[in-house]
CSV table of C-alpha atoms in Angstrom, one decimal:
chain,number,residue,atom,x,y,z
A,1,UNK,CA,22.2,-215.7,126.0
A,2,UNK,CA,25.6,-213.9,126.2
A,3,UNK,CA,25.9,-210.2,127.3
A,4,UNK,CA,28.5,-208.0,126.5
A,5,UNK,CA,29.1,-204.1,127.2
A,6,UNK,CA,30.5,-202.5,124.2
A,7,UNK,CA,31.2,-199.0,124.3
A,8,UNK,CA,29.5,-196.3,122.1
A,9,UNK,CA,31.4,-195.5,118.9
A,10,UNK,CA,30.9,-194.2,115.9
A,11,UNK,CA,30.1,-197.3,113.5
A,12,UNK,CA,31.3,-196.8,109.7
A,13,UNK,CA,30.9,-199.5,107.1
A,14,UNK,CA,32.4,-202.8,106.9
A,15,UNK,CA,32.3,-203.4,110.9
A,16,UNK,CA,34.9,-200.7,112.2
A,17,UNK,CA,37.0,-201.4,114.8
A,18,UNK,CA,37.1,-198.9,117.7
A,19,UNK,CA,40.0,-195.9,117.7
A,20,UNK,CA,42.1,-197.1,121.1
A,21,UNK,CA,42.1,-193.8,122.1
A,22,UNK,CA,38.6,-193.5,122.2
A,23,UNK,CA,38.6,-196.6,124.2
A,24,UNK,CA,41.0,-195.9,126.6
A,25,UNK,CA,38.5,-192.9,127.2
A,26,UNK,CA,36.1,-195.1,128.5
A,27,UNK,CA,35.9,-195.1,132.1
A,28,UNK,CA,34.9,-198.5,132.5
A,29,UNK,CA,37.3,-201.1,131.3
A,30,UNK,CA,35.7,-203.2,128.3
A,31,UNK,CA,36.4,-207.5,129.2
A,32,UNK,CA,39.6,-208.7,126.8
A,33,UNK,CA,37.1,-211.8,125.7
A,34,UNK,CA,33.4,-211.8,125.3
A,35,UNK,CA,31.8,-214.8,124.5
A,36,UNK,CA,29.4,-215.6,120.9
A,37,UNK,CA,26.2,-214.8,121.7
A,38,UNK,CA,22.7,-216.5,120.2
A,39,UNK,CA,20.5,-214.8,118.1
A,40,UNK,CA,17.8,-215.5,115.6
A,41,UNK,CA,17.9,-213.3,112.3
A,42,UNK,CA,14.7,-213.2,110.2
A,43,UNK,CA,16.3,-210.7,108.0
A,44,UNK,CA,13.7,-208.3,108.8
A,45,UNK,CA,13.5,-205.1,106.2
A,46,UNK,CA,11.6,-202.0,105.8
A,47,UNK,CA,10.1,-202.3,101.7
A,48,UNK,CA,7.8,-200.4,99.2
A,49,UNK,CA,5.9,-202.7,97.5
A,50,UNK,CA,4.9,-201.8,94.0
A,51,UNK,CA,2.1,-203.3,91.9
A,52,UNK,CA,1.9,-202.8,88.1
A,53,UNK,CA,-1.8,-203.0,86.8
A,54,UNK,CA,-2.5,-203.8,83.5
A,55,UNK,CA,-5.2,-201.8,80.9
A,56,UNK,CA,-8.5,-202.0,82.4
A,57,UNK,CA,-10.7,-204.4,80.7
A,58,UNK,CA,-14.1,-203.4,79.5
A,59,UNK,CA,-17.8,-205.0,79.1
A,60,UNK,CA,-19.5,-204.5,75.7
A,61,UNK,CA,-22.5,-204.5,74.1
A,62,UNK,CA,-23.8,-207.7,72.5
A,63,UNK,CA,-26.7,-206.0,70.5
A,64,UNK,CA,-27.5,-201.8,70.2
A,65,UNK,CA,-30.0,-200.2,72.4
A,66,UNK,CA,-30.6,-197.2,74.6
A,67,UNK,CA,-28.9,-197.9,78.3
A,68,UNK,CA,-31.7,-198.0,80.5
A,69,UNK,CA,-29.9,-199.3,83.5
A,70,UNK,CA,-26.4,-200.0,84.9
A,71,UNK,CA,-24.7,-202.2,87.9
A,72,UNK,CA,-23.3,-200.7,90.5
A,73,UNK,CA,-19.3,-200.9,91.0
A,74,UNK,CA,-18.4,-204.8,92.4
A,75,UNK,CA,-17.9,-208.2,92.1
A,76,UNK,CA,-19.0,-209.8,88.5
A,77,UNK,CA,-21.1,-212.8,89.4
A,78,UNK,CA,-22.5,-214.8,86.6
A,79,UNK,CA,-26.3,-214.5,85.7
A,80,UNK,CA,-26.3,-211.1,87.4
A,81,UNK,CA,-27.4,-208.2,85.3
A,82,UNK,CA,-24.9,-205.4,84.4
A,83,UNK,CA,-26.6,-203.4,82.1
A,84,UNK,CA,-30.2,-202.8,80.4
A,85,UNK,CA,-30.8,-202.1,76.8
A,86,UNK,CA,-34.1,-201.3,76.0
A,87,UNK,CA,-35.5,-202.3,79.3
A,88,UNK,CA,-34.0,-205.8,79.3
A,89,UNK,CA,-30.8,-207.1,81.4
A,90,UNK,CA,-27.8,-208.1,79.9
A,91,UNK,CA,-26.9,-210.9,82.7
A,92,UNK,CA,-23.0,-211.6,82.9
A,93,UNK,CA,-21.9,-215.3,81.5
A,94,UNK,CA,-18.4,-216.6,82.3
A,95,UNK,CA,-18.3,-219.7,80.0
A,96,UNK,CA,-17.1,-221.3,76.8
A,97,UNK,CA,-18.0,-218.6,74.0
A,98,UNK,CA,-21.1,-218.3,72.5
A,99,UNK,CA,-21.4,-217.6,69.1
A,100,UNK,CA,-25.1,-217.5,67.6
A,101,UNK,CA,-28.8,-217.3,68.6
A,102,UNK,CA,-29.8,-221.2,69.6
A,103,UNK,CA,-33.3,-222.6,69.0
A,104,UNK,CA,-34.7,-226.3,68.9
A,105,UNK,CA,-33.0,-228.6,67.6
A,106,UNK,CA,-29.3,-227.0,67.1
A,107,UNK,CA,-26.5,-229.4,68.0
A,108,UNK,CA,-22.4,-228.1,69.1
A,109,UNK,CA,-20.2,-227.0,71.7
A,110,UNK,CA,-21.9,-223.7,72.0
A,111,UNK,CA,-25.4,-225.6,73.0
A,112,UNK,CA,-23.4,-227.5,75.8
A,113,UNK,CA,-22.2,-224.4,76.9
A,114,UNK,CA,-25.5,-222.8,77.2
A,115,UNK,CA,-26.9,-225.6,79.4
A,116,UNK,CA,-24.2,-225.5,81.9
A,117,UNK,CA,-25.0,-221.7,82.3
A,118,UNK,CA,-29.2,-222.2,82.9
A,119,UNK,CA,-27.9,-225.0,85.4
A,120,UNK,CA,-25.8,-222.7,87.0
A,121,UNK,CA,-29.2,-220.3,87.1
A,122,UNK,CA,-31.1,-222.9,88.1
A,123,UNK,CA,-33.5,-223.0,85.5
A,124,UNK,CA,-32.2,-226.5,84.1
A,125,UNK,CA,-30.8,-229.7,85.9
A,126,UNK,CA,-27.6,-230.7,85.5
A,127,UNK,CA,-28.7,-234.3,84.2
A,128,UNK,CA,-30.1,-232.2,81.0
A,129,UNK,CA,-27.1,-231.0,79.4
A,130,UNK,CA,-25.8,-232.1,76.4
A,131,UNK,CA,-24.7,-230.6,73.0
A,132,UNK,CA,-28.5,-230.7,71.7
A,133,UNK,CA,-31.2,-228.4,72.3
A,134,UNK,CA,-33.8,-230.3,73.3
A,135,UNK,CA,-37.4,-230.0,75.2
A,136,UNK,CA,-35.4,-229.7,78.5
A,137,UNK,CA,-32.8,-226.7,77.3
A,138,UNK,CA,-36.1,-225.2,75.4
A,139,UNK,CA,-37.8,-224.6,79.1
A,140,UNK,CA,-35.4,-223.2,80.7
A,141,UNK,CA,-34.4,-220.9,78.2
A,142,UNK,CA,-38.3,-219.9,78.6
A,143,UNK,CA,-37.9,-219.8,82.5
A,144,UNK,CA,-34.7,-217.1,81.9
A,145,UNK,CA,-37.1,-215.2,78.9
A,146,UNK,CA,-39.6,-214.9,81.7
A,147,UNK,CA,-37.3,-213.1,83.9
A,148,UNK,CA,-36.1,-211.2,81.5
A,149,UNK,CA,-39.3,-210.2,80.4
A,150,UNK,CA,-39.0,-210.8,76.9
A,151,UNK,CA,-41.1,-212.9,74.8
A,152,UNK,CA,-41.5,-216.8,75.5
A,153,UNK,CA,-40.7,-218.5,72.4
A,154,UNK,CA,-38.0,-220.8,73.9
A,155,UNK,CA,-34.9,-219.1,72.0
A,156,UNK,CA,-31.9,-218.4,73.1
A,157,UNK,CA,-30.6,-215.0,72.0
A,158,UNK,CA,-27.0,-213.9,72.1
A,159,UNK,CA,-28.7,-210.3,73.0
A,160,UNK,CA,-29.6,-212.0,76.5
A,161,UNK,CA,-25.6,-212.3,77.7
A,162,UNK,CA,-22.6,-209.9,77.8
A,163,UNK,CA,-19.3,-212.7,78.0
A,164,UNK,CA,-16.7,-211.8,80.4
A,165,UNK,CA,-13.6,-213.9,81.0
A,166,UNK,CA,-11.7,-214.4,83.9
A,167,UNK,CA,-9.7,-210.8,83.0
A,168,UNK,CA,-13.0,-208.6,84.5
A,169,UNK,CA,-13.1,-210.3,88.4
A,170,UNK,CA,-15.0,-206.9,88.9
A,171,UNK,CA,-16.8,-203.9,87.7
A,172,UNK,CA,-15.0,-200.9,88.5
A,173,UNK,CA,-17.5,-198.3,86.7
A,174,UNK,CA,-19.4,-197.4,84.0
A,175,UNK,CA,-18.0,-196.1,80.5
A,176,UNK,CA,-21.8,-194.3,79.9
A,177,UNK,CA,-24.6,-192.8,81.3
A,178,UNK,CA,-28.6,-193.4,81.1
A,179,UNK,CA,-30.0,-192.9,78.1
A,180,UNK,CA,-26.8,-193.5,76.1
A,181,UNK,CA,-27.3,-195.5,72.9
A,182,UNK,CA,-24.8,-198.2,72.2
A,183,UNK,CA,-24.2,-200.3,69.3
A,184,UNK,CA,-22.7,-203.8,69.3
A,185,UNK,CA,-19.3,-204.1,70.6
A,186,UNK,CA,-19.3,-200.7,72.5
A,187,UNK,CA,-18.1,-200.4,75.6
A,188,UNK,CA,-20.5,-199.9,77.8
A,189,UNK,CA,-18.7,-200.7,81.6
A,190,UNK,CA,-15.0,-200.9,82.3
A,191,UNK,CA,-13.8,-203.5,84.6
A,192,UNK,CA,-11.4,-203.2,87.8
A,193,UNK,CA,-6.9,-203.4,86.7
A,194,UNK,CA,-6.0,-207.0,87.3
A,195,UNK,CA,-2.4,-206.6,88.8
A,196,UNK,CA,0.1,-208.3,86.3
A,197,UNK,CA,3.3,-208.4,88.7
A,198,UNK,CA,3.9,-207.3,92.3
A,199,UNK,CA,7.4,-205.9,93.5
A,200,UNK,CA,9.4,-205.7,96.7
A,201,UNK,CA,12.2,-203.1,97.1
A,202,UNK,CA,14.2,-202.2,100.4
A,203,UNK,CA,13.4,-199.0,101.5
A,204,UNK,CA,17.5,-198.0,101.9
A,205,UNK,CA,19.1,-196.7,99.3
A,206,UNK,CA,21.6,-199.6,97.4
A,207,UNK,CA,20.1,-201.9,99.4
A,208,UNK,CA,19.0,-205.4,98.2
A,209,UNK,CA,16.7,-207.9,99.8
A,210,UNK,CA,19.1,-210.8,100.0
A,211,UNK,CA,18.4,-214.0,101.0
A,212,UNK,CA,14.4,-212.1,101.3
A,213,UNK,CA,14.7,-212.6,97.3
A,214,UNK,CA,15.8,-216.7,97.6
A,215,UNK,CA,13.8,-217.7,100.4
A,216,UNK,CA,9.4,-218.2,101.8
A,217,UNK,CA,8.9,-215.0,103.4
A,218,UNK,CA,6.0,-213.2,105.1
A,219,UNK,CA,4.9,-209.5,104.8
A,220,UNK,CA,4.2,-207.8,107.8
A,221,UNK,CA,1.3,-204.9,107.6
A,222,UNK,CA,0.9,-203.5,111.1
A,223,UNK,CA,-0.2,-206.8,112.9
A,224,UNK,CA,-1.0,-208.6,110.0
A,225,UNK,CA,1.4,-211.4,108.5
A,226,UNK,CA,0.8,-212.4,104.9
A,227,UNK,CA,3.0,-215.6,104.3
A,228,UNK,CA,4.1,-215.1,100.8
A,229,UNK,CA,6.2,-218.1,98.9
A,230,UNK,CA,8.4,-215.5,97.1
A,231,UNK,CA,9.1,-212.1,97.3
A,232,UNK,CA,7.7,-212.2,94.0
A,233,UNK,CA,3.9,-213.9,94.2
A,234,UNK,CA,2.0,-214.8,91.3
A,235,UNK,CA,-1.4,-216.2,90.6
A,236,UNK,CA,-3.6,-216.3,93.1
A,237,UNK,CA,-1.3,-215.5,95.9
A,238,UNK,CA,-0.6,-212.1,94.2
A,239,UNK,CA,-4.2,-211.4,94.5
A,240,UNK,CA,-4.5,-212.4,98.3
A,241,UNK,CA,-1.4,-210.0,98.5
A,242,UNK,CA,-2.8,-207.5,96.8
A,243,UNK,CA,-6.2,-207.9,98.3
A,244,UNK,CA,-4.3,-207.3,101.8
A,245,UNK,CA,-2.6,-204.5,100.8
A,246,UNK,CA,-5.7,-202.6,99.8
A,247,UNK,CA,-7.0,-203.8,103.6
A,248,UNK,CA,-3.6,-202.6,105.5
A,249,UNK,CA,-4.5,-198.8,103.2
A,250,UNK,CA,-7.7,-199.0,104.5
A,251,UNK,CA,-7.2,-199.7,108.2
A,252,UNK,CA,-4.8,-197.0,108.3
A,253,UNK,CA,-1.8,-199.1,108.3
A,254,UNK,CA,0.3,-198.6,104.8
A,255,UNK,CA,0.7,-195.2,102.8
A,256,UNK,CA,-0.6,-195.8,99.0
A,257,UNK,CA,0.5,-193.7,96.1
A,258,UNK,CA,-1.0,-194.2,92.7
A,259,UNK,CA,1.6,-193.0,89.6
A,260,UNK,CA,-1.0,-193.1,87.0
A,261,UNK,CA,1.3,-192.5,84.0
A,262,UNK,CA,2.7,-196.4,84.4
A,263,UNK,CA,-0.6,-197.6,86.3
A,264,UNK,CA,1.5,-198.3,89.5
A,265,UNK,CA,0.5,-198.3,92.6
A,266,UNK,CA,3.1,-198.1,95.7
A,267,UNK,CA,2.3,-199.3,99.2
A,268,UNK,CA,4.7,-197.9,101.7
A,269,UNK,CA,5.2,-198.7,105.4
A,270,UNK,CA,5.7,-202.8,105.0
A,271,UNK,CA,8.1,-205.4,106.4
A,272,UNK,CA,9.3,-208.2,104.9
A,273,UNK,CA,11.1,-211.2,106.8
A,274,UNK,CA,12.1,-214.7,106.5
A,275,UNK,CA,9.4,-217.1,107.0
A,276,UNK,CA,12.6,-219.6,108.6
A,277,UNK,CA,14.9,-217.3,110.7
A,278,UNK,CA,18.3,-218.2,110.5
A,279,UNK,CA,20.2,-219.0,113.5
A,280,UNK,CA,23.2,-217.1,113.8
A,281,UNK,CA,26.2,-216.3,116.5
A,282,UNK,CA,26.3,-212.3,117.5
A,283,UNK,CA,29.7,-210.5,118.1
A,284,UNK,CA,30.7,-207.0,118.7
A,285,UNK,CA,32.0,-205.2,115.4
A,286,UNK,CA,34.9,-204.8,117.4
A,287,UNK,CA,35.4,-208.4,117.3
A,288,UNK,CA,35.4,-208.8,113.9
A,289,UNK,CA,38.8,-208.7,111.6
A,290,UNK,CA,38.7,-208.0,108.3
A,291,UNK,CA,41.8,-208.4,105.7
A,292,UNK,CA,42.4,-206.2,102.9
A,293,UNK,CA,40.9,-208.8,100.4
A,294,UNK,CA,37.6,-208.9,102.3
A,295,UNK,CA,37.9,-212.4,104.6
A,296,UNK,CA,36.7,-212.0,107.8
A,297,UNK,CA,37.1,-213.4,110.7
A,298,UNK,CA,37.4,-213.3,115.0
A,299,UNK,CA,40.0,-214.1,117.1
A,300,UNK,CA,39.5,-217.4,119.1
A,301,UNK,CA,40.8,-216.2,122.6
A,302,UNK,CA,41.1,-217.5,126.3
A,303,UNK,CA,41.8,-214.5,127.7
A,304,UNK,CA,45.2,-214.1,125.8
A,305,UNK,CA,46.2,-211.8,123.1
A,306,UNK,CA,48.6,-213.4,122.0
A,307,UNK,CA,47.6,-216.9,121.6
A,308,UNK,CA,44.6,-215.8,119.8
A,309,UNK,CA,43.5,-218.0,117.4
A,310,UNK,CA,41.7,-216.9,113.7
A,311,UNK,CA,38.8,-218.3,112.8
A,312,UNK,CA,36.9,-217.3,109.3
A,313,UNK,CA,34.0,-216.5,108.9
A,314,UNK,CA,31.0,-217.4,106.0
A,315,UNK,CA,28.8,-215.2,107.9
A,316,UNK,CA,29.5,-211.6,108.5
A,317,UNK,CA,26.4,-209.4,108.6
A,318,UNK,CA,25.7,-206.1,110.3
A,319,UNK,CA,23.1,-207.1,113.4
A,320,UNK,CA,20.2,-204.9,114.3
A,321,UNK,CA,21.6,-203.6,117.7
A,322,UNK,CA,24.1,-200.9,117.1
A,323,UNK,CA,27.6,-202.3,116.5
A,324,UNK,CA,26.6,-205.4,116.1
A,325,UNK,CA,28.0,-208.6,113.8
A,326,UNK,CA,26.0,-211.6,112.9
A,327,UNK,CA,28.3,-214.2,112.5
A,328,UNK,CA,28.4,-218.3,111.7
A,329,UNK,CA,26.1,-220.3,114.3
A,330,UNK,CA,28.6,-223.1,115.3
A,331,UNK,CA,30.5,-220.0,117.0
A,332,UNK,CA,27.4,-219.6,119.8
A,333,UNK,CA,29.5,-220.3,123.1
A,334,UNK,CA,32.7,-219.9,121.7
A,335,UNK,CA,34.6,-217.1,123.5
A,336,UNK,CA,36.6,-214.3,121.2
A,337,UNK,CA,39.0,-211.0,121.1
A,338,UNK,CA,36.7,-208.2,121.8
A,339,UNK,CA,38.9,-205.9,120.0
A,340,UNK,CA,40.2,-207.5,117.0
A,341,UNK,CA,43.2,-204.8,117.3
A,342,UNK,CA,44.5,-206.4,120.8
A,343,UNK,CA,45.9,-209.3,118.6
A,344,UNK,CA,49.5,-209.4,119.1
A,345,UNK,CA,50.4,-213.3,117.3
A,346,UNK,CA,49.1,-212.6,114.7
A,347,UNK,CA,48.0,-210.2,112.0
A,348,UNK,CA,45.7,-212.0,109.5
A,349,UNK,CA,42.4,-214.1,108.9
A,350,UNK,CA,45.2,-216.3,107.9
């Protein structure tokens, strides 16, 4: 890799180029040439990553009662009981809706439905569903009464079940207390904010993420790397992101700050960088000219100022050692005018 000594100056935007009498100050004499030196940019930038959670969902009664127990905050898992009425659980159920009390003999979607949930219970084999109740679906809807401790009758009641969708992942806390009486369709437990869109914002001022925005990246949280295929995940790579963040605020390792007015949540002390650094040359700012309409470009050189040859540049970003320009790869090797100013043939990028 190439070294070069560049003098400390004060750097101003746009890759300044050095006062010359500031330089001539300098009591070691700074090399006329210096050659392109190698580096790999990953675009790395401090962010605040925002999440936006929607209303929380909520569980509700399917028949009225007095609350005689209640889950604890967690995971919704289905067949597991999330409230009591009247002594009896209300077990969760995740499938197709169902919409009436089933008995003997009923036929539909809904009886389908049912079977697939006492399979997933284990009260019924899977070989047994179809869309009629028959002897098979009648004994395992005894098997769950049993449980349940109601009578055995071999009915299916709508009482039994509280549907939630795929909306309420978890169970953040209860809406009432023991002893509460609800009637159907109140809520009785609200369910965790599902994050509806994840945001990633440089931390400086005017800044904006760049090719970070375009291009695979990964967030890094202290040690951890989360590869993310956007700056802007959906799905479920939002929620492994999400589910990572909460991690990196646990261990110590990101700041959160809740804005409960827009339900946001703000996660400070992240990087974000390319998942595919780019290659690029590295000059001194020095090196770099730049024309009053904005082209760039360094100063091909053998040693001579005069002979110095332009060369433009597509690539002209600051570098992340002080006075540094990362500049087009093909350049790496190439020697150039350290000071852009020293140029006596000519005066342009041409």
């Amino acid at each position: 890799m190439a070294l070069w000594a560049v003098p400390v100056v004060a750097v101003a935007v746009a890759f300044p180029l050095v006062d010359a009498a500031e330089e001539r100050s300098v009591a070691v004499p700074a090399p006329t040439v210096v050659e392109v030196g190698a580096r790999s940019d990953d675009g790395r930038t401090a962010v605040e990553v925002a999440t936006v959670r929607a209303e929380a969902p909520e569980v509700r009664a399917p028949a009225g009662g007095v609350v005689t127990a209640l889950a604890e905050p967690g995971p919704v898992e289905p067949g597991a009981a999330l409230f009591a009425l009247d002594g009896v659980d209300v077990l969760a159920y995740r499938g197709l809706p169902l919409w009436r009390d089933l008995r003997p003999g009923d036929r539909g979607a809904d009886v389908r439905a049912l079977g697939d949930y006492l399979v997933s219970l284990g009260y019924l084999d899977a070989d047994g569903v179809d869309d009629r109740f028959g002897p098979g679906v009648r004994d395992a809807v005894r098997a769950l009464q049993e449980r349940l401790g109601v009578p055995r009758d071999g009915e299916f009641r709508l009482s039994y079940v509280v549907r939630v969708d795929d909306a309420v992942p978890s169970v953040a806390g209860p809406l009432v207390v023991l002893g509460d009486r609800v009637e159907p369709g109140d809520a009785v437990l609200e369910g965790s904010q599902p994050v509806e869109a994840l945001t990633v914002a440089p931390i400086a001022e005017g800044g904006g993420l760049g090719r970070l925005a375009r291009e695979p990246v990964v967030l890094r949280l202290g040690e951890v790397e989360v590869p993310m295929s956007s700056a802007a995940p959906q799905g479920a790579e939002l929620d492994g992101v999400v589910a990572a963040l909460e991690e990196a605020v646990a261990a110590g390792t990101l700041e959160r700050v809740v804005d409960e007015a827009t339900a946001t949540v703000r996660y400070r002390g992240a990087i974000l960088a390319l998942q595919d650094p780019a290659e690029r040359g590295a000059v001194p700012s020095t090196a770099v000219r730049v024309d009053h309409d904005g082209t760039t470009c360094v100063l091909l050189s053998d040693g001579s100022t005069v002979a110095a040859q332009p060369r433009r540049l597509e690539v002209a970003e600051p570098g992340n050692e002080l006075a540094t320009v990362l500049v087009d790869a093909d350049l790496v090797g190439s020697r150039v005018l350290r000071d852009a100013t020293q140029a006596t043939g000519t005066s342009g990028c041409g």
